[in-house]
CSV table of C-alpha atoms and ligand atoms in Angstrom, one decimal:
chain,number,residue,atom,x,y,z
A,1,MET,CA,21.1,-138.3,-164.2
A,2,SER,CA,19.5,-140.7,-161.7
A,3,ALA,CA,19.5,-144.3,-160.8
A,4,GLU,CA,16.5,-144.8,-163.1
A,5,HIS,CA,18.2,-142.9,-165.9
A,6,PRO,CA,22.0,-143.5,-165.8
A,7,TYR,CA,22.5,-141.7,-169.1
A,8,SER,CA,21.9,-138.0,-168.9
A,9,PHE,CA,21.1,-136.5,-172.4
A,10,PHE,CA,21.1,-133.0,-170.9
A,11,ALA,CA,24.6,-133.5,-169.5
A,12,SER,CA,25.7,-134.7,-173.0
A,13,VAL,CA,24.3,-131.4,-174.5
A,14,GLU,CA,26.0,-129.4,-171.8
A,15,LYS,CA,29.3,-131.2,-172.4
A,16,SER,CA,29.2,-130.4,-176.2
A,17,PHE,CA,28.2,-126.9,-175.4
A,18,ASP,CA,31.1,-126.4,-173.0
A,19,LYS,CA,33.5,-127.9,-175.5
A,20,ALA,CA,32.4,-125.3,-178.1
A,21,ALA,CA,32.2,-122.4,-175.6
A,22,LEU,CA,36.0,-122.4,-175.4
A,23,PHE,CA,36.0,-121.2,-179.0
A,24,THR,CA,33.8,-118.2,-178.3
A,25,LYS,CA,34.4,-114.8,-176.6
A,26,TRP,CA,31.4,-114.7,-174.2
A,27,ASP,CA,31.9,-114.3,-170.5
A,28,THR,CA,30.8,-117.2,-168.3
A,29,GLY,CA,27.6,-115.3,-167.1
A,30,ILE,CA,26.2,-115.1,-170.7
A,31,LEU,CA,27.3,-118.7,-171.4
A,32,GLU,CA,25.5,-119.9,-168.2
A,33,GLN,CA,22.3,-118.0,-169.3
A,34,ILE,CA,22.4,-119.4,-172.8
A,35,LYS,CA,22.8,-122.9,-171.4
A,36,ALA,CA,20.1,-122.9,-168.7
A,37,CYS,CA,16.6,-124.1,-169.2
A,38,ASN,CA,14.5,-121.1,-168.4
A,39,SER,CA,11.1,-122.7,-167.6
A,40,ILE,CA,10.3,-126.3,-166.8
A,41,TYR,CA,6.7,-127.4,-166.4
A,42,SER,CA,6.3,-130.9,-165.1
A,43,MET,CA,2.7,-132.1,-164.8
A,44,ARG,CA,0.6,-135.1,-163.8
A,45,PHE,CA,-3.0,-135.6,-164.8
A,46,PRO,CA,-5.4,-138.5,-164.7
A,47,ILE,CA,-6.9,-140.2,-167.7
A,48,LYS,CA,-9.7,-142.8,-167.7
A,49,ARG,CA,-8.7,-145.7,-169.9
A,50,ASP,CA,-11.3,-147.5,-172.2
A,51,ASN,CA,-11.4,-150.3,-169.6
A,52,GLY,CA,-12.5,-147.9,-166.8
A,53,THR,CA,-9.3,-147.7,-164.9
A,54,ILE,CA,-7.6,-144.4,-164.1
A,55,GLU,CA,-4.1,-143.8,-165.1
A,56,VAL,CA,-1.9,-140.9,-164.1
A,57,MET,CA,0.1,-139.3,-167.0
A,58,GLU,CA,3.6,-138.0,-166.6
A,59,ALA,CA,4.2,-135.1,-169.0
A,60,TYR,CA,6.5,-132.1,-169.5
A,61,ARG,CA,7.0,-128.9,-171.4
A,62,VAL,CA,10.3,-127.2,-171.2
A,63,GLN,CA,11.1,-123.7,-172.5
A,64,HIS,CA,14.8,-123.6,-172.8
A,65,SER,CA,15.2,-120.1,-174.0
A,66,GLN,CA,13.0,-117.1,-174.5
A,67,HIS,CA,15.6,-114.8,-176.1
A,68,LYS,CA,13.2,-114.9,-179.1
A,69,LEU,CA,9.5,-115.7,-178.9
A,70,PRO,CA,7.6,-117.9,-179.3
A,71,CYS,CA,9.5,-120.9,-178.0
A,72,LYS,CA,9.3,-123.8,-180.5
A,73,GLY,CA,9.8,-127.5,-180.5
A,74,GLY,CA,7.9,-130.8,-180.8
A,75,ILE,CA,6.0,-133.0,-178.4
A,76,ARG,CA,7.1,-136.6,-178.2
A,77,PHE,CA,5.1,-139.6,-177.0
A,78,SER,CA,7.5,-142.2,-175.8
A,79,GLU,CA,8.1,-144.5,-172.8
A,80,ALA,CA,11.6,-143.1,-172.4
A,81,VAL,CA,10.4,-139.5,-171.8
A,82,ASN,CA,11.7,-137.9,-168.6
A,83,GLN,CA,12.6,-134.4,-167.5
A,84,ASP,CA,16.3,-134.7,-168.4
A,85,GLU,CA,15.5,-135.8,-172.0
A,86,VAL,CA,13.0,-133.0,-172.5
A,87,MET,CA,15.4,-130.4,-171.2
A,88,ALA,CA,18.1,-131.7,-173.6
A,89,LEU,CA,15.8,-131.7,-176.5
A,90,ALA,CA,14.5,-128.1,-175.7
A,91,SER,CA,18.2,-126.9,-175.5
A,92,LEU,CA,18.9,-128.4,-178.9
A,93,MET,CA,15.9,-126.5,-180.3
A,94,THR,CA,17.3,-123.2,-179.2
A,95,TYR,CA,20.7,-123.9,-180.9
A,96,LYS,CA,19.0,-125.4,-184.0
A,97,CYS,CA,16.7,-122.4,-184.5
A,98,ALA,CA,19.7,-120.0,-184.1
A,99,ILE,CA,21.8,-121.8,-186.6
A,100,VAL,CA,19.2,-121.8,-189.3
A,101,ASN,CA,18.1,-118.2,-188.5
A,102,VAL,CA,14.6,-119.2,-187.5
A,103,PRO,CA,13.5,-116.5,-185.0
A,104,PHE,CA,12.3,-118.7,-182.1
A,105,GLY,CA,13.5,-119.8,-178.7
A,106,GLY,CA,13.8,-123.5,-178.0
A,107,GLY,CA,11.2,-125.6,-176.3
A,108,LYS,CA,10.1,-129.3,-176.1
A,109,GLY,CA,7.4,-131.4,-174.7
A,110,GLY,CA,6.9,-135.0,-173.9
A,111,ILE,CA,4.3,-137.5,-172.5
A,112,LYS,CA,5.7,-140.7,-171.0
A,113,ILE,CA,3.5,-143.2,-172.9
A,114,ASN,CA,4.0,-145.8,-175.6
A,115,PRO,CA,1.2,-144.7,-178.1
A,116,ARG,CA,0.9,-148.3,-179.4
A,117,ASN,CA,-0.6,-149.3,-176.0
A,118,TYR,CA,-3.4,-146.8,-176.2
A,119,SER,CA,-6.6,-146.6,-178.4
A,120,VAL,CA,-7.0,-143.6,-180.7
A,121,TYR,CA,-9.8,-142.3,-178.4
A,122,GLU,CA,-7.4,-142.5,-175.3
A,123,LEU,CA,-4.7,-140.7,-177.3
A,124,GLU,CA,-7.1,-138.0,-178.2
A,125,LYS,CA,-8.1,-137.6,-174.5
A,126,ILE,CA,-4.5,-137.5,-173.4
A,127,THR,CA,-3.5,-134.9,-176.1
A,128,ARG,CA,-6.4,-132.7,-175.4
A,129,ARG,CA,-5.9,-132.8,-171.7
A,130,TYR,CA,-2.2,-132.0,-172.1
A,131,THR,CA,-3.1,-129.0,-174.3
A,132,SER,CA,-5.5,-127.6,-171.7
A,133,GLU,CA,-2.8,-128.0,-169.0
A,134,LEU,CA,-0.5,-126.0,-171.2
A,135,VAL,CA,-3.2,-123.3,-171.7
A,136,LYS,CA,-3.9,-123.1,-167.9
A,137,LYS,CA,-0.2,-122.2,-167.3
A,138,ASN,CA,0.2,-120.0,-170.4
A,139,PHE,CA,2.7,-122.5,-171.9
A,140,ILE,CA,1.1,-122.5,-175.4
A,141,GLY,CA,0.1,-119.8,-177.9
A,142,PRO,CA,1.2,-118.3,-181.2
A,143,GLY,CA,3.3,-115.7,-179.4
A,144,ILE,CA,4.3,-117.9,-176.4
A,145,ASP,CA,5.2,-121.4,-177.2
A,146,VAL,CA,4.3,-123.4,-180.4
A,147,PRO,CA,4.6,-127.2,-180.2
A,148,ALA,CA,5.0,-129.5,-183.3
A,149,PRO,CA,5.3,-133.2,-184.1
A,150,ASP,CA,8.2,-135.2,-182.7
A,151,TYR,CA,8.9,-138.9,-182.1
A,152,GLY,CA,5.5,-140.7,-181.7
A,153,THR,CA,3.3,-137.8,-182.7
A,154,GLY,CA,2.1,-136.4,-186.1
A,155,GLU,CA,-0.6,-134.4,-187.9
A,156,ARG,CA,-3.4,-136.1,-186.0
A,157,GLU,CA,-2.2,-135.0,-182.6
A,158,MET,CA,-1.5,-131.5,-183.9
A,159,ALA,CA,-5.1,-131.3,-185.1
A,160,TRP,CA,-6.3,-132.2,-181.6
A,161,ILE,CA,-4.0,-129.6,-180.1
A,162,VAL,CA,-5.2,-126.7,-182.3
A,163,ASP,CA,-8.8,-127.7,-181.9
A,164,THR,CA,-8.5,-127.7,-178.1
A,165,TYR,CA,-6.6,-124.4,-178.0
A,166,ALA,CA,-9.0,-122.7,-180.4
A,167,SER,CA,-12.0,-123.8,-178.3
A,168,LEU,CA,-10.4,-122.4,-175.1
A,169,LYS,CA,-9.5,-119.1,-176.9
A,170,PRO,CA,-12.7,-118.1,-178.7
A,171,GLY,CA,-12.2,-115.3,-181.2
A,172,ASP,CA,-8.4,-115.6,-181.2
A,173,ILE,CA,-7.8,-115.0,-185.0
A,174,ASP,CA,-4.3,-116.3,-184.8
A,175,ALA,CA,-5.2,-119.5,-182.9
A,176,ALA,CA,-4.0,-121.7,-185.8
A,177,GLY,CA,-0.5,-120.5,-185.1
A,178,CYS,CA,-0.5,-122.2,-181.6
A,179,VAL,CA,1.0,-125.4,-183.1
A,180,THR,CA,2.6,-126.5,-186.4
A,181,GLY,CA,2.7,-129.7,-188.3
A,182,LYS,CA,-1.1,-129.6,-188.7
A,183,PRO,CA,-3.1,-131.2,-191.5
A,184,ILE,CA,-3.6,-128.8,-194.4
A,185,THR,CA,-7.3,-128.5,-193.6
A,186,GLN,CA,-6.4,-127.3,-190.1
A,187,GLY,CA,-4.0,-124.6,-191.3
A,188,GLY,CA,-1.0,-126.8,-192.1
A,189,VAL,CA,1.5,-125.9,-194.9
A,190,ARG,CA,2.3,-128.1,-197.9
A,191,GLY,CA,5.7,-129.6,-197.5
A,192,ARG,CA,5.8,-129.9,-193.7
A,193,LYS,CA,5.5,-133.7,-193.5
A,194,GLU,CA,8.6,-134.4,-195.6
A,195,ALA,CA,10.5,-131.3,-194.3
A,196,THR,CA,12.9,-132.9,-191.8
A,197,GLY,CA,13.9,-135.8,-194.2
A,198,LEU,CA,14.2,-133.3,-197.1
A,199,GLY,CA,16.3,-131.0,-195.0
A,200,VAL,CA,18.6,-134.0,-194.0
A,201,PHE,CA,19.0,-134.7,-197.7
A,202,PHE,CA,19.7,-131.0,-198.7
A,203,GLY,CA,22.3,-130.7,-195.8
A,204,LEU,CA,24.1,-133.9,-196.7
A,205,ARG,CA,24.0,-133.2,-200.4
A,206,GLU,CA,25.7,-129.9,-199.8
A,207,VAL,CA,28.4,-131.7,-197.8
A,208,CYS,CA,28.8,-134.3,-200.6
A,209,ASN,CA,29.2,-131.4,-203.1
A,210,MET,CA,32.2,-130.0,-201.2
A,211,PRO,CA,35.4,-131.2,-203.1
A,212,ASP,CA,37.8,-130.8,-200.1
A,213,VAL,CA,35.5,-132.5,-197.7
A,214,MET,CA,34.8,-135.5,-200.0
A,215,LYS,CA,38.5,-135.8,-200.8
A,216,ARG,CA,39.3,-136.0,-197.0
A,217,GLN,CA,36.6,-138.7,-196.5
A,218,GLY,CA,37.9,-140.6,-199.5
A,219,LEU,CA,34.6,-140.3,-201.3
A,220,THR,CA,33.6,-139.1,-204.8
A,221,LEU,CA,31.8,-135.9,-205.3
A,222,GLY,CA,27.9,-135.9,-205.2
A,223,VAL,CA,25.2,-138.0,-203.8
A,224,GLU,CA,24.8,-140.3,-206.8
A,225,GLY,CA,26.1,-143.8,-206.2
A,226,LYS,CA,26.6,-143.4,-202.4
A,227,THR,CA,25.6,-146.3,-200.2
A,228,VAL,CA,23.3,-145.3,-197.3
A,229,VAL,CA,22.1,-147.0,-194.1
A,230,VAL,CA,19.0,-145.5,-192.4
A,231,GLN,CA,18.0,-146.4,-188.8
A,232,GLY,CA,14.3,-145.7,-188.2
A,233,LEU,CA,11.5,-145.8,-190.7
A,234,GLY,CA,9.3,-143.2,-189.0
A,235,ASN,CA,8.6,-139.9,-190.8
A,236,VAL,CA,12.2,-138.6,-190.7
A,237,GLY,CA,13.9,-141.9,-191.7
A,238,TYR,CA,11.4,-142.7,-194.4
A,239,HIS,CA,11.7,-139.4,-196.1
A,240,SER,CA,15.5,-139.3,-195.7
A,241,ALA,CA,15.7,-142.7,-197.5
A,242,LYS,CA,13.2,-141.6,-200.1
A,243,PHE,CA,15.2,-138.4,-201.2
A,244,PHE,CA,18.5,-140.2,-201.2
A,245,ARG,CA,17.1,-143.0,-203.3
A,246,GLU,CA,15.4,-140.6,-205.7
A,247,HIS,CA,18.7,-138.8,-206.2
A,248,GLY,CA,20.6,-141.9,-207.2
A,249,ALA,CA,22.0,-143.1,-203.8
A,250,LYS,CA,21.6,-146.8,-202.8
A,251,VAL,CA,19.8,-147.4,-199.5
A,252,VAL,CA,21.5,-150.7,-198.6
A,253,ALA,CA,20.0,-151.2,-195.2
A,254,LEU,CA,17.0,-150.1,-193.1
A,255,ALA,CA,16.6,-150.7,-189.4
A,256,GLU,CA,13.7,-150.6,-187.0
A,257,PHE,CA,13.5,-151.7,-183.4
A,258,GLU,CA,12.5,-155.3,-184.3
A,259,GLY,CA,15.6,-155.8,-186.5
A,260,ALA,CA,17.2,-154.6,-189.8
A,261,ILE,CA,17.3,-155.7,-193.4
A,262,TYR,CA,20.2,-155.5,-195.8
A,263,ASP,CA,20.3,-155.5,-199.6
A,264,PRO,CA,23.4,-154.3,-201.4
A,265,ALA,CA,21.3,-153.8,-204.6
A,266,GLY,CA,19.3,-151.1,-202.7
A,267,LEU,CA,16.0,-151.0,-200.9
A,268,ASN,CA,12.8,-149.0,-201.7
A,269,GLU,CA,11.6,-147.4,-198.5
A,270,GLU,CA,7.9,-147.4,-199.6
A,271,ALA,CA,7.9,-151.1,-200.4
A,272,VAL,CA,9.6,-151.8,-197.1
A,273,PHE,CA,7.1,-149.6,-195.3
A,274,GLN,CA,4.2,-151.4,-196.9
A,275,HIS,CA,5.8,-154.8,-196.0
A,276,ARG,CA,6.1,-153.7,-192.4
A,277,LYS,CA,2.5,-152.5,-192.3
A,278,ALA,CA,1.3,-155.8,-193.7
A,279,THR,CA,3.4,-158.2,-191.7
A,280,GLY,CA,4.1,-156.1,-188.5
A,281,SER,CA,7.9,-156.4,-189.0
A,282,ILE,CA,10.6,-155.0,-191.2
A,283,LEU,CA,12.2,-158.5,-191.3
A,284,ASN,CA,11.8,-161.0,-194.1
A,285,PHE,CA,11.5,-158.4,-196.8
A,286,PRO,CA,11.7,-160.2,-200.2
A,287,GLY,CA,15.3,-160.3,-201.6
A,288,ALA,CA,16.9,-158.8,-198.4
A,289,THR,CA,19.0,-160.4,-195.7
A,290,ASN,CA,17.7,-160.2,-192.1
A,291,LEU,CA,19.9,-158.7,-189.3
A,292,ALA,CA,18.5,-159.9,-186.1
A,293,LYS,CA,19.9,-157.1,-184.0
A,294,SER,CA,18.7,-153.7,-185.2
A,295,SER,CA,21.9,-152.1,-183.9
A,296,ASP,CA,24.0,-154.2,-186.2
A,297,ALA,CA,22.9,-152.0,-189.0
A,298,LEU,CA,24.8,-149.1,-187.5
A,299,GLU,CA,28.0,-151.1,-187.9
A,300,LEU,CA,27.6,-151.9,-191.6
A,301,GLU,CA,30.1,-150.8,-194.3
A,302,CYS,CA,28.5,-147.7,-196.0
A,303,ASP,CA,29.3,-144.2,-197.2
A,304,ILE,CA,26.5,-142.4,-195.2
A,305,LEU,CA,24.9,-143.7,-192.0
A,306,ILE,CA,21.7,-141.9,-191.0
A,307,PRO,CA,20.4,-142.6,-187.5
A,308,ALA,CA,16.8,-141.3,-187.6
A,309,ALA,CA,15.3,-142.7,-184.4
A,310,LEU,CA,16.3,-141.8,-180.9
A,311,GLU,CA,19.2,-140.4,-178.9
A,312,ASN,CA,22.2,-142.3,-177.6
A,313,VAL,CA,22.3,-145.1,-180.2
A,314,ILE,CA,26.0,-144.5,-181.1
A,315,ASN,CA,28.1,-144.2,-178.0
A,316,GLY,CA,31.5,-144.9,-176.6
A,317,GLU,CA,30.8,-148.7,-176.7
A,318,ASN,CA,29.8,-149.2,-180.4
A,319,ALA,CA,31.4,-146.1,-182.0
A,320,PRO,CA,34.7,-147.9,-182.6
A,321,ARG,CA,32.8,-150.5,-184.8
A,322,VAL,CA,31.1,-147.9,-187.0
A,323,LYS,CA,32.4,-148.1,-190.5
A,324,ALA,CA,30.5,-145.3,-192.2
A,325,LYS,CA,32.5,-142.4,-193.7
A,326,ILE,CA,29.8,-139.9,-192.9
A,327,ILE,CA,27.2,-139.9,-190.2
A,328,GLY,CA,24.1,-137.7,-190.8
A,329,GLU,CA,22.3,-137.1,-187.5
A,330,ALA,CA,18.6,-137.1,-188.6
A,331,ALA,CA,17.5,-137.9,-185.0
A,332,ASN,CA,18.2,-135.6,-182.0
A,333,GLY,CA,21.3,-136.7,-180.1
A,334,PRO,CA,21.9,-140.1,-181.7
A,335,CYS,CA,25.7,-139.8,-181.0
A,336,THR,CA,27.1,-139.2,-177.6
A,337,PRO,CA,30.1,-136.9,-176.8
A,338,GLU,CA,32.2,-140.1,-176.3
A,339,ALA,CA,31.2,-141.3,-179.8
A,340,ASP,CA,32.3,-137.9,-181.1
A,341,GLU,CA,35.8,-138.5,-179.7
A,342,VAL,CA,36.0,-141.8,-181.5
A,343,PHE,CA,34.9,-140.2,-184.8
A,344,ILE,CA,37.6,-137.6,-184.6
A,345,LYS,CA,40.2,-140.3,-184.1
A,346,LYS,CA,38.8,-142.4,-187.0
A,347,GLY,CA,38.3,-139.5,-189.3
A,348,ILE,CA,34.5,-140.1,-189.6
A,349,LEU,CA,32.6,-136.9,-190.4
A,350,CYS,CA,29.6,-136.5,-188.2
A,351,VAL,CA,27.1,-134.0,-189.5
A,352,PRO,CA,25.4,-132.8,-186.4
A,353,ASP,CA,21.7,-133.1,-185.5
A,354,MET,CA,21.1,-129.6,-184.4
A,355,TYR,CA,21.4,-128.2,-187.9
A,356,LEU,CA,21.0,-131.3,-190.1
A,357,ASN,CA,17.5,-132.0,-188.8
A,358,ALA,CA,16.4,-128.4,-188.7
A,359,GLY,CA,14.2,-128.8,-191.8
A,360,GLY,CA,11.2,-129.6,-189.6
A,361,VAL,CA,11.4,-126.5,-187.6
A,362,THR,CA,12.3,-124.4,-190.6
A,363,VAL,CA,9.1,-125.4,-192.4
A,364,SER,CA,7.2,-125.0,-189.1
A,365,TYR,CA,8.3,-121.4,-189.2
A,366,PHE,CA,6.9,-121.1,-192.7
A,367,GLU,CA,3.6,-122.7,-191.4
A,368,TRP,CA,3.5,-120.3,-188.5
A,369,LEU,CA,4.0,-117.3,-190.8
A,370,LYS,CA,1.2,-118.6,-193.1
A,371,ASN,CA,-1.1,-118.9,-190.1
A,372,LEU,CA,-0.3,-115.3,-189.0
A,373,SER,CA,-0.7,-113.9,-192.5
A,374,HIS,CA,-3.9,-115.9,-193.2
A,375,VAL,CA,-3.0,-116.5,-196.8
A,376,ARG,CA,-1.6,-119.6,-198.7
A,377,TYR,CA,1.9,-119.2,-200.1
A,378,GLY,CA,1.8,-118.6,-203.9
A,379,ARG,CA,-1.8,-117.4,-203.9
A,380,MET,CA,-0.9,-113.8,-204.8
A,381,GLU,CA,1.8,-114.5,-207.3
A,382,LYS,CA,1.3,-117.8,-209.0
A,383,ARG,CA,-0.9,-116.6,-211.9
A,384,PHE,CA,1.0,-113.4,-212.3
A,385,THR,CA,4.3,-115.2,-212.7
A,386,GLU,CA,2.7,-117.7,-215.1
A,387,ASN,CA,1.3,-114.9,-217.3
A,388,LEU,CA,4.6,-113.0,-217.2
A,389,ASN,CA,6.6,-116.0,-218.1
A,390,THR,CA,4.3,-116.9,-221.0
A,391,HIS,CA,4.7,-113.4,-222.3
A,392,ILE,CA,8.5,-113.4,-222.0
A,393,LEU,CA,8.7,-116.9,-223.7
A,394,SER,CA,6.4,-115.9,-226.6
A,395,GLN,CA,8.5,-112.8,-227.2
A,396,ILE,CA,11.7,-114.9,-227.2
A,397,GLU,CA,10.1,-117.4,-229.6
A,398,GLU,CA,8.9,-114.7,-231.9
A,399,LEU,CA,12.3,-112.9,-232.0
A,400,SER,CA,14.3,-116.0,-232.4
A,401,GLY,CA,11.9,-117.8,-234.8
A,402,LYS,CA,12.4,-121.0,-232.7
A,403,LYS,CA,10.0,-122.9,-230.4
A,404,VAL,CA,10.9,-124.6,-227.1
A,405,SER,CA,9.7,-128.2,-226.4
A,406,ASP,CA,6.4,-128.7,-224.5
A,407,LYS,CA,8.3,-130.0,-221.5
A,408,GLU,CA,10.5,-126.9,-221.4
A,409,ARG,CA,7.5,-124.7,-221.9
A,410,LEU,CA,5.8,-126.1,-218.8
A,411,ALA,CA,9.0,-125.8,-216.7
A,412,ILE,CA,9.5,-122.1,-217.8
A,413,MET,CA,5.9,-121.0,-217.4
A,414,HIS,CA,5.2,-122.7,-214.1
A,415,GLY,CA,4.3,-120.2,-211.3
A,416,PRO,CA,5.1,-121.3,-207.8
A,417,GLU,CA,2.7,-123.4,-205.8
A,418,GLU,CA,2.9,-123.4,-202.0
A,419,VAL,CA,5.0,-126.6,-201.9
A,420,ASP,CA,7.5,-125.2,-204.4
A,421,LEU,CA,8.1,-122.2,-202.3
A,422,VAL,CA,8.4,-124.2,-199.1
A,423,HIS,CA,10.9,-126.6,-200.6
A,424,SER,CA,13.0,-123.8,-202.1
A,425,GLY,CA,12.9,-121.9,-198.8
A,426,LEU,CA,14.1,-125.1,-197.1
A,427,GLU,CA,16.8,-125.7,-199.7
A,428,GLU,CA,18.2,-122.2,-199.3
A,429,THR,CA,18.1,-122.5,-195.5
A,430,MET,CA,20.0,-125.8,-195.4
A,431,ILE,CA,22.6,-124.8,-197.9
A,432,THR,CA,23.3,-121.6,-196.1
A,433,ALA,CA,23.6,-123.3,-192.7
A,434,THR,CA,25.9,-126.0,-194.1
A,435,ARG,CA,28.2,-123.4,-195.6
A,436,GLU,CA,28.2,-121.2,-192.5
A,437,ILE,CA,29.1,-124.1,-190.2
A,438,MET,CA,31.8,-125.5,-192.6
A,439,GLU,CA,33.3,-122.0,-192.8
A,440,ILE,CA,33.6,-121.8,-189.0
A,441,TRP,CA,35.1,-125.3,-188.8
A,442,LEU,CA,37.5,-125.1,-191.7
A,443,THR,CA,38.8,-121.6,-190.8
A,444,ASN,CA,39.5,-122.6,-187.2
A,445,PRO,CA,41.9,-125.5,-187.2
A,446,GLU,CA,41.6,-126.0,-183.4
A,447,ILE,CA,37.8,-126.7,-183.7
A,448,PRO,CA,37.9,-130.5,-183.6
A,449,ASP,CA,34.6,-131.4,-185.3
A,450,MET,CA,31.6,-130.1,-187.1
A,451,ARG,CA,29.3,-130.4,-184.0
A,452,THR,CA,31.6,-128.0,-182.1
A,453,ALA,CA,31.5,-125.6,-185.1
A,454,ALA,CA,27.7,-125.8,-185.1
A,455,TYR,CA,27.6,-125.0,-181.4
A,456,VAL,CA,30.0,-122.1,-181.9
A,457,SER,CA,27.6,-120.7,-184.6
A,458,ALA,CA,24.6,-121.2,-182.3
A,459,ILE,CA,26.3,-119.7,-179.2
A,460,ASN,CA,27.5,-116.7,-181.1
A,461,LYS,CA,24.0,-116.0,-182.5
A,462,VAL,CA,22.2,-116.4,-179.2
A,463,GLY,CA,24.9,-114.6,-177.3
A,464,THR,CA,24.7,-111.6,-179.6
A,465,CYS,CA,21.0,-111.5,-179.2
A,466,TYR,CA,21.2,-111.5,-175.4
A,467,ALA,CA,24.0,-108.9,-175.5
A,468,GLU,CA,22.3,-106.6,-177.9
A,469,LEU,CA,19.0,-107.0,-176.0
A,470,GLY,CA,20.8,-105.6,-173.0
A,471,ILE,CA,19.1,-108.3,-171.0
A,472,PHE,CA,21.9,-108.1,-168.3
A,473,PRO,CA,21.4,-104.8,-166.4
B,501,LIG,N1,10.3,-132.0,-183.5
B,501,LIG,C1,11.1,-131.4,-184.6
B,501,LIG,C2,12.5,-131.1,-184.1
B,501,LIG,O1,13.0,-131.8,-183.3
B,501,LIG,C3,10.3,-130.2,-185.1
B,501,LIG,C4,10.1,-129.1,-184.2
B,501,LIG,C5,9.2,-128.0,-184.7
B,501,LIG,O2,8.8,-128.0,-185.9
B,501,LIG,O3,8.9,-127.0,-184.0
B,501,LIG,O4,13.2,-130.3,-184.7
């Protein structure tokens, strides 16, 4: 915390960690080690702008934990980037990976810029220079630290990173594994782009399928018919909205920083996205009501509220006005510990970020494995499975004397494509993690909320790893 940054995100993470640590058996030394950020690289480098002026960039990479390698976590481009924020986000990555059994330590990077104020050429120079700074200090590599997209970055930036890394490491056959979230042509995996939003959907769907939990929240079972509000129409918000809509939920409001729109009949995220692209604003979408203040959307009546933008948007001040029955944290750190206390009192179920938005890093793990194995998922078994299924089906038809419909035939024969395997691996991961955390929470009546249960799960997994590694001589 500082005068410039009165809210400390890292302190918030520490606070939630300490609250959960009380429910674990680890001694304070191990807890301190789990909590600490192991390596912090703060850098400054110059960039020549298109107009000829020189600008000094402020950038970071934090490796929170190396209990498993490589470290893993995105790189964000945002004006709000500071060391405290990157430390908090790196810590969340450690806990996130532990919960979903992705064998990585936590890391995060950030560059303090608003990408909208830079040309594509300038952004490329900044990204490439940042990558070479990481290479110089051994802060990037398939076995060291593997960045990914985050707020303000995407496939394009990841392509620049892998290209810069590969050119500085000639002959490194695993160079593609130095970063994830790449375009398919650069070693990306099918299904990565929508992964975080799809993971948010899978996680919340599992919660909505739990009869006891739904009963307690006063909601009917299942996703269908639920009203949803999504804050943020970036990659994560867009895909969260898309999967909820496709599965029968009604997305009644969408918010962006210029304002929000509301339509009780339900919004189509793609149509809103195109409207925003064409007009430069989410407001004035045909048939919807404008909400001038974006944050008003957080206070709308709905079943599920999905903050999918930045941290600290629901805090002690506005939490009392939140009317949602469930909050699904698609962003990292959208609700503060003060908001958590309010939710406990009001009976709002907050499904925490550090596992709910783990879909991104889970599929990043699949991408990294693909890069190291140098083969596309499904390549070896797709045809084999199809031939086998065709054979089984023809035997059944012959023996029974009946034929299945063409639609069923296609579904039965279908051998897995890369995207099928990635989606099913993600579905399995999110369902398992949801059940594990719920089990911890519901079998320990003193644990006050699901976030604390998630932290307990993470602390136990990282703690066991440190203890069994015998890292403490
Ligand atoms: N930036 C994403 C996150 O916060 C993805 C990280 C990754 O894929 O490594 O989880």
